[in-house]
Amino acid sequence: MAETVAAEYDEYLAAGRIWGLVDRERIKKIKFPRVPQEIVKRYLAVTDLTTSVSDVLDSLGIAGAVPASYLSPLAQGQRVVGPAVTIRNLVERKTPTQGYVDKDFIRMSTRDIYYLAEPGDVLVTDTGGDLSISNMGAQSCTVAKSRGLAGSIVYGAVRDAGSIRELGYPVWSKGITPLTGKFRIEAIEMNGPVTLHDVRVEPGDLMVADDSGVCVVPFEHVEHVIDEIESIAAAEEKMASLIVEGAPISELKPLFRKRYSS
């Protein structure tokens, strides 16, 4: 695996897709399977997106949903579906003021991951839920949008909230702060496993987010989950029509709570 990543790193370097702010040894994956766009579009067509996904994940015994109580959208009404690319951060040992004085190299970097990512990817950043330090601001989101990323999900805080809303780039975060992450956090690993609240995310997992929160669909379950959602939605649409028409209970019972018993 290390040899494969090294060869891919050299390939991306030659193509002008490496910023070089993060040591190559910290990049665990560059190329990996991604969910086809036709499946992404099927998810985006679902009305109650994360609630529907969450119910099917429950039926599979998978812990994959994080409520908006813990990861909320900066702007209401946005929804995102796309493969995960990941960053895991740790706090610096030195104080930020000393880092400024010493002119230290800035060890936080989202730009590396933006140029390793593919259009439609969703950046997932894990800083352990720290609410004080910014993981990204408006300029970082501008780069992400220019590179075609679908959105960012931050288990931590962001800043420049007003500018990010104005930019129209979808972001979910645990909090908002004015404090820069420069000289405060270090990108310790890219495209390795990370955690969102109590949910594990692997690169390539499908990220699904809307006003209700965030869901993580493991790559190997992506197609089954959308198949189930579409089946349940058809049954519930039929049930809604029968209710409006005043159908007897005997016709309604077979469709009742289908999403919890499939």
PDB file of C-alpha atoms in Angstrom:
ATOM      1  CA  MET A   1       0.000   0.000   0.000  1.00  0.00           C
ATOM      2  CA  ALA A   2       2.793   2.449   0.892  1.00  0.00           C
ATOM      3  CA  GLU A   3       4.489   1.826  -2.458  1.00  0.00           C
ATOM      4  CA  THR A   4       1.196   2.389  -4.286  1.00  0.00           C
ATOM      5  CA  VAL A   5       0.569   5.696  -2.504  1.00  0.00           C
ATOM      6  CA  ALA A   6       4.166   6.796  -3.187  1.00  0.00           C
ATOM      7  CA  ALA A   7       3.736   6.122  -6.914  1.00  0.00           C
ATOM      8  CA  GLU A   8       0.395   7.927  -6.969  1.00  0.00           C
ATOM      9  CA  TYR A   9       1.935  10.857  -5.087  1.00  0.00           C
ATOM     10  CA  ASP A  10       4.635  11.186  -7.745  1.00  0.00           C
ATOM     11  CA  GLU A  11       1.964  10.983 -10.454  1.00  0.00           C
ATOM     12  CA  TYR A  12      -0.067  13.779  -8.839  1.00  0.00           C
ATOM     13  CA  LEU A  13       3.085  15.828  -8.250  1.00  0.00           C
ATOM     14  CA  ALA A  14       3.923  15.653 -11.963  1.00  0.00           C
ATOM     15  CA  ALA A  15       0.335  16.695 -12.751  1.00  0.00           C
ATOM     16  CA  GLY A  16       0.594  19.792 -10.519  1.00  0.00           C
ATOM     17  CA  ARG A  17      -1.824  18.457  -7.899  1.00  0.00           C
ATOM     18  CA  ILE A  18       0.483  18.429  -4.870  1.00  0.00           C
ATOM     19  CA  TRP A  19       0.860  21.504  -2.653  1.00  0.00           C
ATOM     20  CA  GLY A  20       3.406  19.766  -0.453  1.00  0.00           C
ATOM     21  CA  LEU A  21       2.280  21.354   2.821  1.00  0.00           C
ATOM     22  CA  VAL A  22       1.713  17.925   4.377  1.00  0.00           C
ATOM     23  CA  ASP A  23       4.433  15.265   4.439  1.00  0.00           C
ATOM     24  CA  ARG A  24       3.739  12.527   1.914  1.00  0.00           C
ATOM     25  CA  GLU A  25       4.006   9.920   4.684  1.00  0.00           C
ATOM     26  CA  ARG A  26       0.878  11.381   6.270  1.00  0.00           C
ATOM     27  CA  ILE A  27      -1.236  10.758   3.157  1.00  0.00           C
ATOM     28  CA  LYS A  28      -2.704   7.266   3.549  1.00  0.00           C
ATOM     29  CA  LYS A  29      -4.680   7.070   0.294  1.00  0.00           C
ATOM     30  CA  ILE A  30      -4.835   9.039  -2.941  1.00  0.00           C
ATOM     31  CA  LYS A  31      -6.820   6.887  -5.358  1.00  0.00           C
ATOM     32  CA  PHE A  32      -9.729   4.815  -4.074  1.00  0.00           C
ATOM     33  CA  PRO A  33     -13.158   3.678  -5.369  1.00  0.00           C
ATOM     34  CA  ARG A  34     -15.887   6.312  -5.430  1.00  0.00           C
ATOM     35  CA  VAL A  35     -19.656   5.988  -5.606  1.00  0.00           C
ATOM     36  CA  PRO A  36     -20.910   6.449  -9.206  1.00  0.00           C
ATOM     37  CA  GLN A  37     -22.665   9.737  -9.941  1.00  0.00           C
ATOM     38  CA  GLU A  38     -25.875   8.001 -10.984  1.00  0.00           C
ATOM     39  CA  ILE A  39     -26.211   6.643  -7.432  1.00  0.00           C
ATOM     40  CA  VAL A  40     -25.387  10.048  -5.934  1.00  0.00           C
ATOM     41  CA  LYS A  41     -28.245  11.522  -8.009  1.00  0.00           C
ATOM     42  CA  ARG A  42     -30.648   8.884  -6.664  1.00  0.00           C
ATOM     43  CA  TYR A  43     -29.807   9.943  -3.104  1.00  0.00           C
ATOM     44  CA  LEU A  44     -30.238  13.627  -3.959  1.00  0.00           C
ATOM     45  CA  ALA A  45     -33.733  12.875  -5.263  1.00  0.00           C
ATOM     46  CA  VAL A  46     -34.871  11.681  -1.808  1.00  0.00           C
ATOM     47  CA  THR A  47     -37.101  14.228  -0.050  1.00  0.00           C
ATOM     48  CA  ASP A  48     -36.370  13.497   3.625  1.00  0.00           C
ATOM     49  CA  LEU A  49     -32.771  12.607   2.941  1.00  0.00           C
ATOM     50  CA  THR A  50     -30.875  11.996   6.188  1.00  0.00           C
ATOM     51  CA  THR A  51     -33.936  10.716   8.055  1.00  0.00           C
ATOM     52  CA  SER A  52     -34.522   8.113   5.351  1.00  0.00           C
ATOM     53  CA  VAL A  53     -30.855   7.098   5.291  1.00  0.00           C
ATOM     54  CA  SER A  54     -30.717   6.932   9.085  1.00  0.00           C
ATOM     55  CA  ASP A  55     -33.689   4.546   9.233  1.00  0.00           C
ATOM     56  CA  VAL A  56     -32.143   2.121   6.742  1.00  0.00           C
ATOM     57  CA  LEU A  57     -28.779   2.253   8.526  1.00  0.00           C
ATOM     58  CA  ASP A  58     -30.650   1.362  11.735  1.00  0.00           C
ATOM     59  CA  SER A  59     -32.139  -1.677   9.989  1.00  0.00           C
ATOM     60  CA  LEU A  60     -28.614  -2.783   9.051  1.00  0.00           C
ATOM     61  CA  GLY A  61     -27.272  -2.317  12.575  1.00  0.00           C
ATOM     62  CA  ILE A  62     -24.922   0.468  11.449  1.00  0.00           C
ATOM     63  CA  ALA A  63     -24.211   3.533  13.606  1.00  0.00           C
ATOM     64  CA  GLY A  64     -24.037   6.146  10.874  1.00  0.00           C
ATOM     65  CA  ALA A  65     -26.115   9.215  11.789  1.00  0.00           C
ATOM     66  CA  VAL A  66     -25.031  12.429  13.534  1.00  0.00           C
ATOM     67  CA  PRO A  67     -27.875  14.811  14.444  1.00  0.00           C
ATOM     68  CA  ALA A  68     -27.750  18.491  13.516  1.00  0.00           C
ATOM     69  CA  SER A  69     -27.640  19.061  17.290  1.00  0.00           C
ATOM     70  CA  TYR A  70     -23.960  18.062  17.004  1.00  0.00           C
ATOM     71  CA  LEU A  71     -23.144  18.921  13.363  1.00  0.00           C
ATOM     72  CA  SER A  72     -25.305  21.718  12.009  1.00  0.00           C
ATOM     73  CA  PRO A  73     -25.345  23.408   8.594  1.00  0.00           C
ATOM     74  CA  LEU A  74     -24.071  26.975   8.340  1.00  0.00           C
ATOM     75  CA  ALA A  75     -26.945  27.694   5.940  1.00  0.00           C
ATOM     76  CA  GLN A  76     -30.372  26.095   6.020  1.00  0.00           C
ATOM     77  CA  GLY A  77     -31.806  24.400   2.948  1.00  0.00           C
ATOM     78  CA  GLN A  78     -28.568  22.921   1.609  1.00  0.00           C
ATOM     79  CA  ARG A  79     -28.016  19.218   1.002  1.00  0.00           C
ATOM     80  CA  VAL A  80     -24.914  17.307   0.019  1.00  0.00           C
ATOM     81  CA  VAL A  81     -24.176  13.762  -1.139  1.00  0.00           C
ATOM     82  CA  GLY A  82     -20.671  12.658  -2.110  1.00  0.00           C
ATOM     83  CA  PRO A  83     -17.653  10.442  -1.351  1.00  0.00           C
ATOM     84  CA  ALA A  84     -15.568  11.313   1.708  1.00  0.00           C
ATOM     85  CA  VAL A  85     -12.008  12.602   1.666  1.00  0.00           C
ATOM     86  CA  THR A  86     -10.592  13.070   5.147  1.00  0.00           C
ATOM     87  CA  ILE A  87      -8.249  15.063   7.352  1.00  0.00           C
ATOM     88  CA  ARG A  88      -7.405  14.316  10.985  1.00  0.00           C
ATOM     89  CA  ASN A  89      -5.922  17.182  13.008  1.00  0.00           C
ATOM     90  CA  LEU A  90      -4.160  17.413  16.368  1.00  0.00           C
ATOM     91  CA  VAL A  91      -3.502  20.490  18.475  1.00  0.00           C
ATOM     92  CA  GLU A  92      -0.003  21.980  18.469  1.00  0.00           C
ATOM     93  CA  ARG A  93       2.127  21.867  21.622  1.00  0.00           C
ATOM     94  CA  LYS A  94       3.570  25.350  21.213  1.00  0.00           C
ATOM     95  CA  THR A  95       1.386  28.374  21.926  1.00  0.00           C
ATOM     96  CA  PRO A  96       0.157  30.183  18.788  1.00  0.00           C
ATOM     97  CA  THR A  97       1.815  33.438  19.845  1.00  0.00           C
ATOM     98  CA  GLN A  98       5.182  31.682  20.058  1.00  0.00           C
ATOM     99  CA  GLY A  99       4.522  30.085  16.690  1.00  0.00           C
ATOM    100  CA  TYR A 100       4.025  33.537  15.182  1.00  0.00           C
ATOM    101  CA  VAL A 101       7.194  34.855  16.841  1.00  0.00           C
ATOM    102  CA  ASP A 102       9.241  31.855  15.677  1.00  0.00           C
ATOM    103  CA  LYS A 103       7.746  32.081  12.165  1.00  0.00           C
ATOM    104  CA  ASP A 104       6.884  28.383  12.310  1.00  0.00           C
ATOM    105  CA  PHE A 105       5.708  26.471   9.259  1.00  0.00           C
ATOM    106  CA  ILE A 106       1.889  26.368   9.276  1.00  0.00           C
ATOM    107  CA  ARG A 107       1.027  22.699   9.711  1.00  0.00           C
ATOM    108  CA  MET A 108      -2.714  22.869   9.108  1.00  0.00           C
ATOM    109  CA  SER A 109      -3.619  22.430   5.476  1.00  0.00           C
ATOM    110  CA  THR A 110      -6.823  21.806   3.621  1.00  0.00           C
ATOM    111  CA  ARG A 111      -5.309  22.803   0.286  1.00  0.00           C
ATOM    112  CA  ASP A 112      -3.427  19.528  -0.040  1.00  0.00           C
ATOM    113  CA  ILE A 113      -6.645  17.546   0.243  1.00  0.00           C
ATOM    114  CA  TYR A 114      -8.550  19.808  -2.172  1.00  0.00           C
ATOM    115  CA  TYR A 115      -6.037  19.074  -4.933  1.00  0.00           C
ATOM    116  CA  LEU A 116      -5.988  15.354  -4.139  1.00  0.00           C
ATOM    117  CA  ALA A 117      -9.800  15.264  -4.205  1.00  0.00           C
ATOM    118  CA  GLU A 118     -12.076  14.733  -7.179  1.00  0.00           C
ATOM    119  CA  PRO A 119     -15.092  16.882  -8.158  1.00  0.00           C
ATOM    120  CA  GLY A 120     -18.108  15.907  -6.064  1.00  0.00           C
ATOM    121  CA  ASP A 121     -16.067  14.764  -3.050  1.00  0.00           C
ATOM    122  CA  VAL A 122     -16.996  15.896   0.466  1.00  0.00           C
ATOM    123  CA  LEU A 123     -14.224  16.921   2.859  1.00  0.00           C
ATOM    124  CA  VAL A 124     -14.563  15.433   6.351  1.00  0.00           C
ATOM    125  CA  THR A 125     -12.323  17.061   8.954  1.00  0.00           C
ATOM    126  CA  ASP A 126     -11.814  15.653  12.455  1.00  0.00           C
ATOM    127  CA  THR A 127     -10.309  17.853  15.156  1.00  0.00           C
ATOM    128  CA  GLY A 128     -11.835  15.903  18.012  1.00  0.00           C
ATOM    129  CA  GLY A 129     -14.842  18.217  18.241  1.00  0.00           C
ATOM    130  CA  ASP A 130     -12.719  21.155  19.472  1.00  0.00           C
ATOM    131  CA  LEU A 131     -15.007  24.192  19.473  1.00  0.00           C
ATOM    132  CA  SER A 132     -12.380  26.899  19.941  1.00  0.00           C
ATOM    133  CA  ILE A 133     -10.088  26.480  16.915  1.00  0.00           C
ATOM    134  CA  SER A 134     -11.046  27.037  13.284  1.00  0.00           C
ATOM    135  CA  ASN A 135     -10.514  24.174  10.843  1.00  0.00           C
ATOM    136  CA  MET A 136     -11.279  26.346   7.810  1.00  0.00           C
ATOM    137  CA  GLY A 137     -12.505  29.762   6.763  1.00  0.00           C
ATOM    138  CA  ALA A 138     -13.842  31.526   3.688  1.00  0.00           C
ATOM    139  CA  GLN A 139     -10.622  31.360   1.677  1.00  0.00           C
ATOM    140  CA  SER A 140     -10.307  27.620   2.252  1.00  0.00           C
ATOM    141  CA  CYS A 141     -13.925  27.158   1.173  1.00  0.00           C
ATOM    142  CA  THR A 142     -13.261  29.260  -1.938  1.00  0.00           C
ATOM    143  CA  VAL A 143     -10.497  26.843  -2.927  1.00  0.00           C
ATOM    144  CA  ALA A 144     -12.780  23.875  -2.197  1.00  0.00           C
ATOM    145  CA  LYS A 145     -15.565  25.295  -4.346  1.00  0.00           C
ATOM    146  CA  SER A 146     -13.161  26.098  -7.194  1.00  0.00           C
ATOM    147  CA  ARG A 147     -11.932  22.497  -7.109  1.00  0.00           C
ATOM    148  CA  GLY A 148     -15.486  21.168  -7.393  1.00  0.00           C
ATOM    149  CA  LEU A 149     -15.931  19.728  -3.905  1.00  0.00           C
ATOM    150  CA  ALA A 150     -19.579  19.279  -2.940  1.00  0.00           C
ATOM    151  CA  GLY A 151     -19.156  20.494   0.646  1.00  0.00           C
ATOM    152  CA  SER A 152     -17.310  20.124   3.953  1.00  0.00           C
ATOM    153  CA  ILE A 153     -18.242  18.473   7.242  1.00  0.00           C
ATOM    154  CA  VAL A 154     -16.197  19.565  10.244  1.00  0.00           C
ATOM    155  CA  TYR A 155     -16.039  17.826  13.598  1.00  0.00           C
ATOM    156  CA  GLY A 156     -14.761  21.008  15.127  1.00  0.00           C
ATOM    157  CA  ALA A 157     -15.265  24.704  14.395  1.00  0.00           C
ATOM    158  CA  VAL A 158     -15.061  27.000  11.368  1.00  0.00           C
ATOM    159  CA  ARG A 159     -14.800  30.762  10.995  1.00  0.00           C
ATOM    160  CA  ASP A 160     -15.859  33.451   8.499  1.00  0.00           C
ATOM    161  CA  ALA A 161     -19.388  32.028   8.727  1.00  0.00           C
ATOM    162  CA  GLY A 162     -21.012  34.994   6.975  1.00  0.00           C
ATOM    163  CA  SER A 163     -18.593  34.902   4.055  1.00  0.00           C
ATOM    164  CA  ILE A 164     -18.990  31.139   3.673  1.00  0.00           C
ATOM    165  CA  ARG A 165     -22.785  31.550   3.549  1.00  0.00           C
ATOM    166  CA  GLU A 166     -22.386  34.282   0.947  1.00  0.00           C
ATOM    167  CA  LEU A 167     -20.105  31.998  -1.054  1.00  0.00           C
ATOM    168  CA  GLY A 168     -22.832  29.355  -1.122  1.00  0.00           C
ATOM    169  CA  TYR A 169     -20.430  26.536  -0.248  1.00  0.00           C
ATOM    170  CA  PRO A 170     -22.186  23.938   1.974  1.00  0.00           C
ATOM    171  CA  VAL A 171     -20.542  23.423   5.379  1.00  0.00           C
ATOM    172  CA  TRP A 172     -21.645  21.491   8.464  1.00  0.00           C
ATOM    173  CA  SER A 173     -19.733  22.036  11.701  1.00  0.00           C
ATOM    174  CA  LYS A 174     -19.906  21.551  15.435  1.00  0.00           C
ATOM    175  CA  GLY A 175     -19.321  25.248  16.086  1.00  0.00           C
ATOM    176  CA  ILE A 176     -18.152  28.661  14.912  1.00  0.00           C
ATOM    177  CA  THR A 177     -15.135  30.602  16.186  1.00  0.00           C
ATOM    178  CA  PRO A 178     -13.020  33.662  15.303  1.00  0.00           C
ATOM    179  CA  LEU A 179      -9.777  31.876  16.290  1.00  0.00           C
ATOM    180  CA  THR A 180      -7.545  30.788  13.402  1.00  0.00           C
ATOM    181  CA  GLY A 181      -6.192  27.268  13.324  1.00  0.00           C
ATOM    182  CA  LYS A 182      -2.809  28.551  12.135  1.00  0.00           C
ATOM    183  CA  PHE A 183      -0.139  27.641  14.697  1.00  0.00           C
ATOM    184  CA  ARG A 184      -2.868  25.877  16.689  1.00  0.00           C
ATOM    185  CA  ILE A 185      -3.583  22.624  14.826  1.00  0.00           C
ATOM    186  CA  GLU A 186      -1.578  20.249  12.672  1.00  0.00           C
ATOM    187  CA  ALA A 187      -2.841  17.986   9.876  1.00  0.00           C
ATOM    188  CA  ILE A 188      -1.579  14.667  11.192  1.00  0.00           C
ATOM    189  CA  GLU A 189      -3.150  12.371   8.567  1.00  0.00           C
ATOM    190  CA  MET A 190      -5.006  12.637   5.258  1.00  0.00           C
ATOM    191  CA  ASN A 191      -7.364  10.063   3.758  1.00  0.00           C
ATOM    192  CA  GLY A 192      -7.274   7.796   6.762  1.00  0.00           C
ATOM    193  CA  PRO A 193     -10.185   6.902   9.084  1.00  0.00           C
ATOM    194  CA  VAL A 194     -11.690   9.766  11.094  1.00  0.00           C
ATOM    195  CA  THR A 195     -14.545  10.197  13.559  1.00  0.00           C
ATOM    196  CA  LEU A 196     -17.595  12.470  13.395  1.00  0.00           C
ATOM    197  CA  HIS A 197     -19.005  12.634  16.924  1.00  0.00           C
ATOM    198  CA  ASP A 198     -19.408   8.859  17.452  1.00  0.00           C
ATOM    199  CA  VAL A 199     -19.446   7.739  13.806  1.00  0.00           C
ATOM    200  CA  ARG A 200     -16.455   6.355  11.917  1.00  0.00           C
ATOM    201  CA  VAL A 201     -15.722   7.613   8.389  1.00  0.00           C
ATOM    202  CA  GLU A 202     -13.431   5.963   5.848  1.00  0.00           C
ATOM    203  CA  PRO A 203     -12.317   7.628   2.595  1.00  0.00           C
ATOM    204  CA  GLY A 204     -14.852   6.718  -0.092  1.00  0.00           C
ATOM    205  CA  ASP A 205     -17.790   6.328   2.311  1.00  0.00           C
ATOM    206  CA  LEU A 206     -20.838   8.240   1.114  1.00  0.00           C
ATOM    207  CA  MET A 207     -21.511  11.431   3.064  1.00  0.00           C
ATOM    208  CA  VAL A 208     -25.139  12.549   3.179  1.00  0.00           C
ATOM    209  CA  ALA A 209     -26.081  15.854   4.847  1.00  0.00           C
ATOM    210  CA  ASP A 210     -29.074  18.171   5.103  1.00  0.00           C
ATOM    211  CA  ASP A 211     -30.850  20.344   7.686  1.00  0.00           C
ATOM    212  CA  SER A 212     -31.394  17.353  10.003  1.00  0.00           C
ATOM    213  CA  GLY A 213     -27.714  16.414  10.256  1.00  0.00           C
ATOM    214  CA  VAL A 214     -25.179  14.095   8.661  1.00  0.00           C
ATOM    215  CA  CYS A 215     -25.199  10.390   7.739  1.00  0.00           C
ATOM    216  CA  VAL A 216     -22.287   8.174   6.756  1.00  0.00           C
ATOM    217  CA  VAL A 217     -23.100   5.257   4.455  1.00  0.00           C
ATOM    218  CA  PRO A 218     -20.248   2.711   4.335  1.00  0.00           C
ATOM    219  CA  PHE A 219     -19.079   2.253   0.751  1.00  0.00           C
ATOM    220  CA  GLU A 220     -20.124  -1.403   0.597  1.00  0.00           C
ATOM    221  CA  HIS A 221     -23.729  -0.577   1.623  1.00  0.00           C
ATOM    222  CA  VAL A 222     -24.361   2.444  -0.605  1.00  0.00           C
ATOM    223  CA  GLU A 223     -26.456   0.743  -3.300  1.00  0.00           C
ATOM    224  CA  HIS A 224     -28.491  -1.391  -0.877  1.00  0.00           C
ATOM    225  CA  VAL A 225     -29.391   1.655   1.212  1.00  0.00           C
ATOM    226  CA  ILE A 226     -30.760   3.672  -1.706  1.00  0.00           C
ATOM    227  CA  ASP A 227     -32.650   0.630  -3.031  1.00  0.00           C
ATOM    228  CA  GLU A 228     -34.353   0.273   0.351  1.00  0.00           C
ATOM    229  CA  ILE A 229     -35.116   4.004   0.591  1.00  0.00           C
ATOM    230  CA  GLU A 230     -36.769   4.020  -2.822  1.00  0.00           C
ATOM    231  CA  SER A 231     -38.833   0.932  -1.983  1.00  0.00           C
ATOM    232  CA  ILE A 232     -39.995   2.415   1.319  1.00  0.00           C
ATOM    233  CA  ALA A 233     -40.781   5.778  -0.287  1.00  0.00           C
ATOM    234  CA  ALA A 234     -43.027   4.111  -2.868  1.00  0.00           C
ATOM    235  CA  ALA A 235     -44.951   2.271  -0.132  1.00  0.00           C
ATOM    236  CA  GLU A 236     -45.312   5.425   1.980  1.00  0.00           C
ATOM    237  CA  GLU A 237     -46.505   7.447  -1.006  1.00  0.00           C
ATOM    238  CA  LYS A 238     -49.132   4.790  -1.663  1.00  0.00           C
ATOM    239  CA  MET A 239     -50.152   4.822   2.000  1.00  0.00           C
ATOM    240  CA  ALA A 240     -50.481   8.634   1.997  1.00  0.00           C
ATOM    241  CA  SER A 241     -52.801   8.412  -1.008  1.00  0.00           C
ATOM    242  CA  LEU A 242     -54.925   5.739   0.678  1.00  0.00           C
ATOM    243  CA  ILE A 243     -55.197   7.826   3.859  1.00  0.00           C
ATOM    244  CA  VAL A 244     -56.391  10.854   1.852  1.00  0.00           C
ATOM    245  CA  GLU A 245     -58.891   8.644   0.026  1.00  0.00           C
ATOM    246  CA  GLY A 246     -60.280   7.347   3.344  1.00  0.00           C
ATOM    247  CA  ALA A 247     -59.190   3.730   2.781  1.00  0.00           C
ATOM    248  CA  PRO A 248     -60.057   1.163   5.504  1.00  0.00           C
ATOM    249  CA  ILE A 249     -57.484   0.147   8.098  1.00  0.00           C
ATOM    250  CA  SER A 250     -57.223  -3.318   6.523  1.00  0.00           C
ATOM    251  CA  GLU A 251     -55.622  -1.696   3.450  1.00  0.00           C
ATOM    252  CA  LEU A 252     -53.361   0.588   5.496  1.00  0.00           C
ATOM    253  CA  LYS A 253     -51.926  -1.966   7.943  1.00  0.00           C
ATOM    254  CA  PRO A 254     -49.687  -3.824   5.432  1.00  0.00           C
ATOM    255  CA  LEU A 255     -47.931  -0.533   4.641  1.00  0.00           C
ATOM    256  CA  PHE A 256     -47.698   0.752   8.222  1.00  0.00           C
ATOM    257  CA  ARG A 257     -44.158   1.332   9.466  1.00  0.00           C
ATOM    258  CA  LYS A 258     -42.620  -0.410   6.482  1.00  0.00           C
ATOM    259  CA  ARG A 259     -39.428   1.603   6.910  1.00  0.00           C
ATOM    260  CA  TYR A 260     -38.918   0.075  10.355  1.00  0.00           C
ATOM    261  CA  SER A 261     -39.635  -3.515   9.420  1.00  0.00           C
ATOM    262  CA  SER A 262     -37.978  -4.020   6.034  1.00  0.00           C
TER     263      SER A 262
END
